[in-house]
Every structure is written in C-alpha cells, then in structure tokens.
Coordinates of C-alpha atoms in Angstrom, one line a residue:
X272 CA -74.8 -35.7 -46.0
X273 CA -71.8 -34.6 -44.1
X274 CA -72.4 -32.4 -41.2
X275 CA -68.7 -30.9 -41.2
X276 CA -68.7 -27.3 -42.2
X277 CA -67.3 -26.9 -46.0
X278 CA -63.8 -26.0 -46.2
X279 CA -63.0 -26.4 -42.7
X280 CA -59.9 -28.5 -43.5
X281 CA -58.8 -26.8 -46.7
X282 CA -59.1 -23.3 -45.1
X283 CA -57.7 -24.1 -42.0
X284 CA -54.7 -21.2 -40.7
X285 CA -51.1 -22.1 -41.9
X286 CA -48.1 -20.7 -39.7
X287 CA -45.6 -19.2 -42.0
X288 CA -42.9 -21.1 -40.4
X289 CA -45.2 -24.3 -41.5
X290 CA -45.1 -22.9 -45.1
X291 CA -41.3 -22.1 -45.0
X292 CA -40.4 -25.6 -43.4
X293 CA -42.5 -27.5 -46.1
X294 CA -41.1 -26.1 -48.8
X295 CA -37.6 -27.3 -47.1
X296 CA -38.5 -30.6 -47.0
X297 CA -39.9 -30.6 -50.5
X298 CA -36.6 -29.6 -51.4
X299 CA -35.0 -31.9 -49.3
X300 CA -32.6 -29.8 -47.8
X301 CA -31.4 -29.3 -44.6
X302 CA -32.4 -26.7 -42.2
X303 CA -30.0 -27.1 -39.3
X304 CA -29.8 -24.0 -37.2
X305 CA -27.0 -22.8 -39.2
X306 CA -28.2 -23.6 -42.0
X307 CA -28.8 -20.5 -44.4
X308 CA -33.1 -21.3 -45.4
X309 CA -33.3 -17.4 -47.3
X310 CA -33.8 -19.2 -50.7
X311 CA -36.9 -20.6 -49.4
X312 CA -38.8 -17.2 -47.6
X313 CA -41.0 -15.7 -50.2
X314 CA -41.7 -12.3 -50.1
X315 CA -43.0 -10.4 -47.3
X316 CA -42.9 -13.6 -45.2
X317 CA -40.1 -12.0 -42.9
X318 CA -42.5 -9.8 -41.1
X319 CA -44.9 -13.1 -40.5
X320 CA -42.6 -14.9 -39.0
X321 CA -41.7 -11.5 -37.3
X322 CA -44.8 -12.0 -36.0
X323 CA -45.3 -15.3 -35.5
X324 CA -42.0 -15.4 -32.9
X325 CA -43.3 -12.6 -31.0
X326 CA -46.5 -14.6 -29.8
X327 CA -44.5 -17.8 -29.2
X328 CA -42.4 -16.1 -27.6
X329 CA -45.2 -14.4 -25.4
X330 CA -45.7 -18.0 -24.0
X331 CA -42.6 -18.4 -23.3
X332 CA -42.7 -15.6 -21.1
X333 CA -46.1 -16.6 -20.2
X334 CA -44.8 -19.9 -19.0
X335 CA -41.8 -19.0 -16.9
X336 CA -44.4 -17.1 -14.9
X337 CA -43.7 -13.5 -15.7
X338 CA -46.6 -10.6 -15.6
X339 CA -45.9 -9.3 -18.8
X340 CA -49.3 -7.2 -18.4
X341 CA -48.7 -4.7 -15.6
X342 CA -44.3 -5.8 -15.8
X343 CA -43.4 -2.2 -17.9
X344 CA -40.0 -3.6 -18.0
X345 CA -41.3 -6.9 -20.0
X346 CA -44.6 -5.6 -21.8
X347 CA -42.9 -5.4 -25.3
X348 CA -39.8 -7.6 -24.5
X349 CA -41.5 -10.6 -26.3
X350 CA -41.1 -8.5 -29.9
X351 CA -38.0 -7.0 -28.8
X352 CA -36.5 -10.4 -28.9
X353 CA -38.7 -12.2 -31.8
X354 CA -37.2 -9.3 -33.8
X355 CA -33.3 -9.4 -31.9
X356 CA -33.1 -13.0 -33.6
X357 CA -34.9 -12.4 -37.0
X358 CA -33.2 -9.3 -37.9
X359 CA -30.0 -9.1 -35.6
X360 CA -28.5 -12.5 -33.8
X361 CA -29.6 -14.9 -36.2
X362 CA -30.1 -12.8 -39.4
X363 CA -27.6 -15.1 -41.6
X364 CA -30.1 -17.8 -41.6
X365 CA -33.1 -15.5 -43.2
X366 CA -31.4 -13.4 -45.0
X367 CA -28.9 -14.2 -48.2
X368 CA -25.4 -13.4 -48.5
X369 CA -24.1 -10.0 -48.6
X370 CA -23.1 -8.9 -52.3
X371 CA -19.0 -9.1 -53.1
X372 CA -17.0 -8.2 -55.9
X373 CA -14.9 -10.6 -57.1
X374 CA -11.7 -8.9 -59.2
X375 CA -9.3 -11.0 -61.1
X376 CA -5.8 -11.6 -60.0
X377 CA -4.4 -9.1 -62.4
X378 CA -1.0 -8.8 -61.1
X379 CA -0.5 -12.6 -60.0
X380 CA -0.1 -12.3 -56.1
X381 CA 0.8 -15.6 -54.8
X382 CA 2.4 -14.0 -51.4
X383 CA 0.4 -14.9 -48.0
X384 CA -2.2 -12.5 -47.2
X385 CA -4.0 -12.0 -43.5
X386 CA -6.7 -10.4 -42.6
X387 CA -7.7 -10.1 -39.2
X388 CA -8.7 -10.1 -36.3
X389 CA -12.3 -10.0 -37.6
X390 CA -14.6 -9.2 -34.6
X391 CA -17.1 -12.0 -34.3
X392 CA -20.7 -12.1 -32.2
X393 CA -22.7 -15.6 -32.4
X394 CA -24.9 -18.1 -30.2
X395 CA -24.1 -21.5 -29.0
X396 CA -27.0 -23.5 -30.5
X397 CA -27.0 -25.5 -27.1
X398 CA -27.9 -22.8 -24.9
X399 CA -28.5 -19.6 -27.4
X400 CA -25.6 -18.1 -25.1
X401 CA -23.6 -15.7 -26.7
X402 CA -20.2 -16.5 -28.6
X403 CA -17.7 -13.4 -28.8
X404 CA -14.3 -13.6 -30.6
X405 CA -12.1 -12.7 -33.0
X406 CA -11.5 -14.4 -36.4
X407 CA -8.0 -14.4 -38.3
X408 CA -8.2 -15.2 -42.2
X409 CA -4.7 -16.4 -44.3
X410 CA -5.1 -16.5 -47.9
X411 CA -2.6 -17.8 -50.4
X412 CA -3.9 -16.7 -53.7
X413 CA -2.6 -17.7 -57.4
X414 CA -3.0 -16.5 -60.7
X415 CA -6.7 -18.2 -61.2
X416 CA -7.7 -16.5 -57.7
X417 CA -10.5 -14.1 -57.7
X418 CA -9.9 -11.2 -54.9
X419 CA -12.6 -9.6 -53.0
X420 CA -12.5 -6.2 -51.0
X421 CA -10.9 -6.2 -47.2
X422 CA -14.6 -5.3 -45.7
X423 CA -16.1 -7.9 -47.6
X424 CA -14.0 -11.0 -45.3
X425 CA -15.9 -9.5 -42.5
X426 CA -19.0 -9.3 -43.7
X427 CA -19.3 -12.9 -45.3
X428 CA -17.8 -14.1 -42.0
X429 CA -20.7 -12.1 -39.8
X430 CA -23.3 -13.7 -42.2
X431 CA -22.2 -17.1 -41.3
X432 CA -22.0 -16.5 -37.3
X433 CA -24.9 -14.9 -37.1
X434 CA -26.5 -18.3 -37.0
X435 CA -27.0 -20.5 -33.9
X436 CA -23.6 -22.0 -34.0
X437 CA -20.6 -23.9 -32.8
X438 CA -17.3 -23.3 -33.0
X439 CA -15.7 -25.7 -34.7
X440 CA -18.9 -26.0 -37.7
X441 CA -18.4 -21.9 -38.1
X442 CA -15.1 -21.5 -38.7
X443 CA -16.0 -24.8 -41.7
X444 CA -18.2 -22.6 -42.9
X445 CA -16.5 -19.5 -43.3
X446 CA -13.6 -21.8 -44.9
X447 CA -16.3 -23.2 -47.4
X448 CA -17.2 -20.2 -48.2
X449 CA -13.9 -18.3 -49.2
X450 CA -12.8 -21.2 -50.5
X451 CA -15.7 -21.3 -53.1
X452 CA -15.3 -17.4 -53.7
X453 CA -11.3 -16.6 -53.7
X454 CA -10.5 -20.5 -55.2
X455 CA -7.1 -19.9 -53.6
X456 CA -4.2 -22.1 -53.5
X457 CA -4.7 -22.6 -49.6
X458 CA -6.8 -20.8 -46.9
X459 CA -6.7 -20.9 -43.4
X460 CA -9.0 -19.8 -40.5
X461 CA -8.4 -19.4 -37.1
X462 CA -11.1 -18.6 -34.4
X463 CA -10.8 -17.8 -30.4
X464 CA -13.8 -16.8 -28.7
X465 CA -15.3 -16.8 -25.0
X466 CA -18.7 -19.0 -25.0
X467 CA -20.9 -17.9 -22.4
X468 CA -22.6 -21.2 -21.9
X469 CA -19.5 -21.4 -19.8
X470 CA -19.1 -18.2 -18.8
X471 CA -22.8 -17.5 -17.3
X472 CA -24.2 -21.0 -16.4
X473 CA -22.6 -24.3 -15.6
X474 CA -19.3 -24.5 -15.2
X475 CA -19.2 -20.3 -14.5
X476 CA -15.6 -20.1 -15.5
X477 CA -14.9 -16.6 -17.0
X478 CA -11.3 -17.6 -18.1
X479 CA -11.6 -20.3 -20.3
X480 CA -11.3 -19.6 -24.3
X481 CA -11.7 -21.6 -27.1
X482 CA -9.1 -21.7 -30.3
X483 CA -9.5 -23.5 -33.5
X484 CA -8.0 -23.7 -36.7
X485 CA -9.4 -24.9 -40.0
X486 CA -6.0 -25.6 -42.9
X487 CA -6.6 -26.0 -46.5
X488 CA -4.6 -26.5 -49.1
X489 CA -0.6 -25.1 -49.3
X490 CA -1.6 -24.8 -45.5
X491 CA -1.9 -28.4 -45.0
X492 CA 1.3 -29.4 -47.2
X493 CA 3.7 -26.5 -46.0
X494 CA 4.8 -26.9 -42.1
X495 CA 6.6 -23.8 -42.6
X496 CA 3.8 -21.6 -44.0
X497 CA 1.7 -22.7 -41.4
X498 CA 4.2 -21.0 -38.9
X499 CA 4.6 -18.1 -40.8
X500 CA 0.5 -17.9 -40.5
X501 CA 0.2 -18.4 -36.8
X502 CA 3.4 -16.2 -35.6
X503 CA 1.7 -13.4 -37.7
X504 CA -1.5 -13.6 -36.0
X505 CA -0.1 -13.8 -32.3
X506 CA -2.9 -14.7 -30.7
X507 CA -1.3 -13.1 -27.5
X508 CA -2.4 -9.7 -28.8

C-alpha cells in the first residue's frame, strides 16, 4: 500500500497564470506579449492574476535587495505595479476590444480622411521602458466601407499599444485592425515616438525619435496620394 497521501498530486495549487497559459496552448495560439489572450481569462480570473503578480513581484523587489518592510515608500509598491500592468500599461492584452459602431457608407465618401495625431503611451517589450508618441491614421474609404466614430480610432489604437510592444509590430497591428473594421480602399499609419530604452539607459540619447509608416492599398499604388497623406500630417508640428 502506497504511503503517499491521497490526492496529493490531483489537489495540488494551480497558478491562474498556469490555468490561463494552458488553455493557450490547447488552443494553440499564440501568446506573444502583444498578443491579445482576453478570450481565454474566465471570469473573475483578473483579480487572481491581480494577485498572483503582486507576490512575484514582491520577490522581485525581494531580490534587488529592497526592505520593503520598514521602506514606507515601497511597502505597497509591489501591488501598485502588479495592478499598473494588469489594469493600466498592459490592459490590451487582458482585456477585449473596446465596442465600435460600424455605420454604412451612406453617402459614398471616397475622399482621403486623417485623423490624428492620436496620443500614444506603450512599453518596449525589451526593456518594459516606456514608448510615447503620436499616431497619424489616412483612410481612403469606398462605397462598401463601414465608418466608425472619430474617438473610436483612438481608442482601438490605445488597446493595441497598451501591450508590451515595438514599433514597427504596433503600428501592423493597428493597420490590421482598421483594415478588418473600415474594409477601406487603402489605409495608412504613421507612428513617431521617443523610446526610453534609449532615452533612460544605454545609449542615453534624449533626441533620437523613431518614425514609421505602414501603406495599404490605393496608398501603395498612388505616389501622389501618398504625398498628399504625409504633407498633411507635417510631422514638423
């Protein structure tokens, strides 16, 4: 007879992050860091992994050597910042997207519409340094496209950067997405952003910016559409 206590395997404690990440791989799907996973959090699982951060995070702290007992400045920092990337930085990857309207192209617009700039906040996912910039949107609808309110640009773009990102993958994203939701005849997307992995640590040069550009459709085709795009923007202003 077995001297191992009954149901010492098969009770055994389960991180929620082990849950969520299982029922990833079941799926197999991707969970990137900015990937969105909120299809696969059940239910009140949020405030467990709330949780969950906070005391890994603890040992973090614990590790770099800082008296978070008697430190009043660092007693609560490790929930402060479990809950700063759950429910704040990084909310885009636990949470779905924001609702949008979708109204038919009644009257036909097919002129080039902007919108920006479109304040953005992110992290490189090298360093978890902060990304700030600004995000221009072109949009060259048809008949077939389906338009969606000015706010709405913004918030679909701040769900995708609030995910550990870079650059060049973000402004993909965004383009994926607006694609799949205006089906216009061309979009295009233009990012420039300071990226404080450069700013705050190695290099520590305050000046440098990055731009990119992601082209679809007309945008691609039409030289002279692009211009029109990037005088209107002036990235000078």
């Amino acid at each position: 007879m077995s001297d191992t206590p009954p149901d010492s395997i098969t009770h055994r404690y389960v991180p929620v992050s082990e849950k969520i990440r299982s029922r990833i791989q079941q799926a197999q799907q991707r969970f990137h860091a900015n990937d969105n996973i909120s299809a696969f959090i059940e239910p009140g699982e949020l405030d467990a992994l709330l949780d969950e951060v906070e005391e890994k995070m603890k040992a973090v702290l614990e590790s770099l050597v800082i008296d978070t007992r008697s430190d009043h400045n660092t007693q609560d920092t490790a929930r402060r910042v479990a809950k700063m990337y759950l429910t704040e930085v990084f909310r885009g990857r636990y949470l779905p997207a924001p609702p949008v309207t979708e109204f038919p192209n009644a009257e036909h617009l097919n002129e080039l519409m902007i919108v920006g700039p479109i304040t953005v906040r992110s992290a490189c996912s090298h360093h978890f340094c902060p990304i700030m910039g600004r995000l221009w949107i072109g949009i060259m609808p048809n008949e077939h496209s389906n338009l969606i309110g000015l706010s709405k640009y913004a918030r679909l773009a701040e769900w995708i950067m609030s995910r550990p990102q870079i650059q060049e993958e973000a402004i993909t994203q965004v383009a994926n997405l607006l694609m799949d939701k205006v089906s216009p005849d061309g979009l295009s997307v233009v990012m420039e952003a300071d990226h404080f992995c450069m700013h705050w640590r190695g290099v520590k040069d305050s000046d440098t910016k990055m731009i990119n550009s992601v082209m679809r459709g007309v945008f691609l085709k039409d030289a002279s559409l692009r211009r029109e795009f990037l005088s209107l923007i002036n990235l000078k202003n």
